[in-house]
Tab-separated table of C-alpha atoms in Angstrom:
chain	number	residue	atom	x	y	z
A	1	UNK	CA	30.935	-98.710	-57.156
A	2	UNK	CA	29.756	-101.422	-59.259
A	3	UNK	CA	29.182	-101.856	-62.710
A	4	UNK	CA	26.287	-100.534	-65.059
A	5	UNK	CA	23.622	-101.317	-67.051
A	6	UNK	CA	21.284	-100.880	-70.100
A	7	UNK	CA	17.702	-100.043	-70.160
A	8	UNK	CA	15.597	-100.163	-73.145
A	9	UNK	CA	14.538	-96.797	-74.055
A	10	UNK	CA	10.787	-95.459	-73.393
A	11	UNK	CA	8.970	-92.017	-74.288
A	12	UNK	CA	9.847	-90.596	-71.121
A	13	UNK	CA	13.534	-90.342	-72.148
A	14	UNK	CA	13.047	-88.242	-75.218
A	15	UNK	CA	13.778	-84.953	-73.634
A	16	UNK	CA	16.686	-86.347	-72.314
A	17	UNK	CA	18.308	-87.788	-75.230
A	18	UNK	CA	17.757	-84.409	-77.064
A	19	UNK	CA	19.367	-82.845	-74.231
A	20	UNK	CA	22.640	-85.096	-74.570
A	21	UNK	CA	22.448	-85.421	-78.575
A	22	UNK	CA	22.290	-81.600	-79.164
A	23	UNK	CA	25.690	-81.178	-76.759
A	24	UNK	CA	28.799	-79.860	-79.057
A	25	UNK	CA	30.605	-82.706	-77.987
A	26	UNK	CA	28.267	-85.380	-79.262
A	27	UNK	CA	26.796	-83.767	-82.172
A	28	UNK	CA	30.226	-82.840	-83.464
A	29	UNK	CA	31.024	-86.675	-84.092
A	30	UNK	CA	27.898	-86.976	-85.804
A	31	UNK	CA	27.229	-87.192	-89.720
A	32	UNK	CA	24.191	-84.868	-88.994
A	33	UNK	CA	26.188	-81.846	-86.447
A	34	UNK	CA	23.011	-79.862	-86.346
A	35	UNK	CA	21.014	-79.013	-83.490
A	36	UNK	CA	17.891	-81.001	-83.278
A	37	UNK	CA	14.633	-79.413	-82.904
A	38	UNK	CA	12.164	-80.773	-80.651
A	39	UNK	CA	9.635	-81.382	-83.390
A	40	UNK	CA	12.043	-83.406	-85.792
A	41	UNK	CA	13.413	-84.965	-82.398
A	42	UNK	CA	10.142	-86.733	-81.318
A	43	UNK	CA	9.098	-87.686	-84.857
A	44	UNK	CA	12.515	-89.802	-85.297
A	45	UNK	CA	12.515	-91.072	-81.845
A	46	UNK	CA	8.266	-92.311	-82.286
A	47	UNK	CA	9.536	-93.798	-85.553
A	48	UNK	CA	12.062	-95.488	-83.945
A	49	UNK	CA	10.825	-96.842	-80.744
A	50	UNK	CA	8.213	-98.426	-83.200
A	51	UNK	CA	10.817	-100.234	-85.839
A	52	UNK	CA	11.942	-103.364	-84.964
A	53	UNK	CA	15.266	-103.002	-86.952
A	54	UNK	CA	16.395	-100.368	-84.343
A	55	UNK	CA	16.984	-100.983	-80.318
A	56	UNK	CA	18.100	-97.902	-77.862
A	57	UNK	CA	19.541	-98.013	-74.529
A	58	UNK	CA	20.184	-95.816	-71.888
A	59	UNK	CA	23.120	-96.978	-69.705
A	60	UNK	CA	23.158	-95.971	-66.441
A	61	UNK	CA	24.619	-96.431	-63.134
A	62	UNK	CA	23.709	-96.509	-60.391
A	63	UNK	CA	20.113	-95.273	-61.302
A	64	UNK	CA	21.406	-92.418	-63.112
A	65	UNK	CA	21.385	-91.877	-66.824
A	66	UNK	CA	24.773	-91.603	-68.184
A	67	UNK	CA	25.008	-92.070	-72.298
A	68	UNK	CA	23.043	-93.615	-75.140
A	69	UNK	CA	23.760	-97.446	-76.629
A	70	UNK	CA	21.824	-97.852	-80.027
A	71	UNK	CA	21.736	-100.412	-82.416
A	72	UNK	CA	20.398	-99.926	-85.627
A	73	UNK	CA	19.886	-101.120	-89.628
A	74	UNK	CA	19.531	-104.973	-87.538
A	75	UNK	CA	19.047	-107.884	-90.126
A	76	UNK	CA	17.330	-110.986	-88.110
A	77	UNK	CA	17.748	-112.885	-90.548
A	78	UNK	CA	21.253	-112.230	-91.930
A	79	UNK	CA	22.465	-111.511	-88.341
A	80	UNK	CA	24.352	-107.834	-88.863
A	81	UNK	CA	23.458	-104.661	-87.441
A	82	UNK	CA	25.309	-100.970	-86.852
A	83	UNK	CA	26.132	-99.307	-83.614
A	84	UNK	CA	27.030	-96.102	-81.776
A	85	UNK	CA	27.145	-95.118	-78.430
A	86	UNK	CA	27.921	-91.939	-76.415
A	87	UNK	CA	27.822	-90.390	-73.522
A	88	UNK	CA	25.655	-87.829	-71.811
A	89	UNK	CA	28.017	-85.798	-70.334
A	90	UNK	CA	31.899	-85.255	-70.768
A	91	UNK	CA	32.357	-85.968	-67.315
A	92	UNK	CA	31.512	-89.092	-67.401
A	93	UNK	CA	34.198	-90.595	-68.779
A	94	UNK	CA	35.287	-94.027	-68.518
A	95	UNK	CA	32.018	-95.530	-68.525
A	96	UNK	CA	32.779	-95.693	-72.075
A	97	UNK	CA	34.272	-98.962	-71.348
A	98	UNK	CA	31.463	-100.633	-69.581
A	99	UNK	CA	28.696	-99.390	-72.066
A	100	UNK	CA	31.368	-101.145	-74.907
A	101	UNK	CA	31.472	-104.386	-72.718
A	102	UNK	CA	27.407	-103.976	-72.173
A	103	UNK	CA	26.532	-103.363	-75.729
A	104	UNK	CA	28.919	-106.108	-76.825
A	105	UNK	CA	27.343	-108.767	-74.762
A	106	UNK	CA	23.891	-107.693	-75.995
A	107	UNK	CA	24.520	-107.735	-79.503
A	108	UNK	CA	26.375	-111.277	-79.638
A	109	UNK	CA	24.278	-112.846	-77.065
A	110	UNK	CA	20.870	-111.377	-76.487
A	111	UNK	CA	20.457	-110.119	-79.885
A	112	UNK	CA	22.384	-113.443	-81.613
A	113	UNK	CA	24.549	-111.365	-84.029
A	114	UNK	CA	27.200	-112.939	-86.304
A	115	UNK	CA	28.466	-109.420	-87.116
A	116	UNK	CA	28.325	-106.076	-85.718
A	117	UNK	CA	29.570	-102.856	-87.215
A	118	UNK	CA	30.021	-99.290	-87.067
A	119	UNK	CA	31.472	-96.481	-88.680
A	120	UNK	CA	33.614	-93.846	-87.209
A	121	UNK	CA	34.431	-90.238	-88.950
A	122	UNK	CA	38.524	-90.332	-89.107
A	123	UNK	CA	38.911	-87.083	-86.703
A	124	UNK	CA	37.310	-89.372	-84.078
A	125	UNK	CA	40.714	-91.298	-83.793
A	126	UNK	CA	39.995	-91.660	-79.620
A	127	UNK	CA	36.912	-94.024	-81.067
A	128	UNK	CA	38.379	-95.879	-83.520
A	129	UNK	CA	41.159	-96.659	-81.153
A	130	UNK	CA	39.005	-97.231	-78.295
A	131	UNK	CA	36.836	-99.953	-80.355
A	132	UNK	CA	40.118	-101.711	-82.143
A	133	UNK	CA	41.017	-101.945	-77.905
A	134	UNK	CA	37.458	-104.236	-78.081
A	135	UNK	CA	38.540	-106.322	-80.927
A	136	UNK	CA	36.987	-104.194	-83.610
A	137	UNK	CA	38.735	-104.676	-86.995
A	138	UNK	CA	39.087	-101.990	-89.908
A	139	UNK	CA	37.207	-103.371	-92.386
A	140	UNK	CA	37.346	-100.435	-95.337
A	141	UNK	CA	38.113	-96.515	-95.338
A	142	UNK	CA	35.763	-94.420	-97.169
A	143	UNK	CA	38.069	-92.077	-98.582
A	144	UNK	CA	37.271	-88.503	-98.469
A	145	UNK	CA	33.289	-89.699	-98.460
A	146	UNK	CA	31.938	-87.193	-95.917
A	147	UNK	CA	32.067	-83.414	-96.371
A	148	UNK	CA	31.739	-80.714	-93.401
A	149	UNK	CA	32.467	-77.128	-93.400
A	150	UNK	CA	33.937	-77.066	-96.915
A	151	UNK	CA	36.436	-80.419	-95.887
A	152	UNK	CA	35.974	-83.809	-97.250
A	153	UNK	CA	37.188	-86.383	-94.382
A	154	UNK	CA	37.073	-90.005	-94.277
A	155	UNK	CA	34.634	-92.434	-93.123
A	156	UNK	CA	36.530	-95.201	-91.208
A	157	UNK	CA	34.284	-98.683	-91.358
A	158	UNK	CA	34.863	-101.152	-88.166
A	159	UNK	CA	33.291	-104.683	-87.471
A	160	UNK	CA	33.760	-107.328	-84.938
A	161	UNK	CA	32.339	-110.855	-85.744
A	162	UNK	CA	30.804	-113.181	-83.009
A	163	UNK	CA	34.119	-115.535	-82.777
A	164	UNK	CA	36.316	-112.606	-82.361
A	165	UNK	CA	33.984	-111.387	-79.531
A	166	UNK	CA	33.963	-114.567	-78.099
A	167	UNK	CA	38.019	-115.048	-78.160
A	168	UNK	CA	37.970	-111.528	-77.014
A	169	UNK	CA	36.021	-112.394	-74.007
A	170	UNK	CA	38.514	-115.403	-73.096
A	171	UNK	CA	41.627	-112.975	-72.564
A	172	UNK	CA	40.016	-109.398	-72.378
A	173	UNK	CA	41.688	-108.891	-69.409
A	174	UNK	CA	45.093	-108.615	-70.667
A	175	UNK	CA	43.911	-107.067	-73.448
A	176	UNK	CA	42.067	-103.888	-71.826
A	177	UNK	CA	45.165	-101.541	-70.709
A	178	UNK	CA	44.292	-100.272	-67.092
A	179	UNK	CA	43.891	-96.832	-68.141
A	180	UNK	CA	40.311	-98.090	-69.625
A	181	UNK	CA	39.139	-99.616	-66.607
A	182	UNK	CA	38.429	-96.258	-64.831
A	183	UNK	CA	35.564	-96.240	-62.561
A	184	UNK	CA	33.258	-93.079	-63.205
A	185	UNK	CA	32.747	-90.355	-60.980
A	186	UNK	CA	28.948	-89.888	-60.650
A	187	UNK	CA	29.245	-87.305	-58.065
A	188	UNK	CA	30.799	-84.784	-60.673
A	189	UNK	CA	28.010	-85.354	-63.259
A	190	UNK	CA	25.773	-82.661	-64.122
A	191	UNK	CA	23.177	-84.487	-66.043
């Protein structure tokens, strides 16, 4: 099995991305952990395929749709924008590591970013760890900044400039520990 790739995002993949964003598992690492209705769901996603400050993805492989890259809050001319990603279903993981390599190379090269950043709530200690494994830096904690279900937790900031990326790049392969280079089962996927 080969490698993915990204797709820019169209109407037709609205239904989908509700599907995926109103899962437990995805909206639970969210700052909003609601469920989405369809009608607040298609006014965001209109609003957004329309702003030029915002650019969504849908990685897939081998022609099926597997998670959600999105970039966000980009500054053309300062050169800085947010991301998230995440997946579509829990079984596919380990594509996690090809949609970071993906969304990586289109930020710094495609897109031209000097700086790239995201921010991570601190129960989501797989992520944080998984982007530091990318060269992503702590930049600040947000102490107790972000309340949910009566607990305050913290808000963990991340950012990886374009020279990091770059030396990154150079000697990722000793960097990435085997366990992240999993290839994903797309068999097992119930999309």
């Amino acid at each position: 099995m080969g490698k993915g790739y990204i797709r820019a995002v169209t109407l037709e993949d609205a239904d989908l991305i509700l599907k995926w964003r109103n899962q437990d598992f995805v909206r639970n690492n969210m700052y909003n952990n609601s469920i989405i209705d369809y009608e607040t769901h298609i006014k965001w996603f209109n609003r957004m395929l329309n702003d030029e400050t915002f650019k969504y993805f849908i990685y897939e492989k081998d022609s099926i749709p597997i998670g959600v890259i999105s970039f966000y809050g980009i500054n053309y001319e300062t050169k800085k924008a947010s991301w998230a990603f995440y997946l579509g279903s829990e079984k596919a993981r380990g594509a996690g590591v090809d949609m970071e390599q993906l969304a990586l190379n289109y930020a710094f090269n495609e897109l031209g970013l000097h700086k790239l950043y995201c921010e991570v709530l601190s129960f989501n200690t797989s992520v944080i760890e998984f982007h530091k494994k990318f060269g992503f830096s702590i930049e600040g904690i947000r102490r107790k900044d972000y309340l949910r279900d009566g607990i305050y937790y913290d808000i963990y900031q991340l950012a990886l400039f374009k020279d990091e990326y770059d030396e990154f790049m150079q000697s990722s392969e000793s960097k990435l520990p085997k366990t992240y280079q999993a290839e994903v089962s797309l068999d097992k996927i119930n999309i």
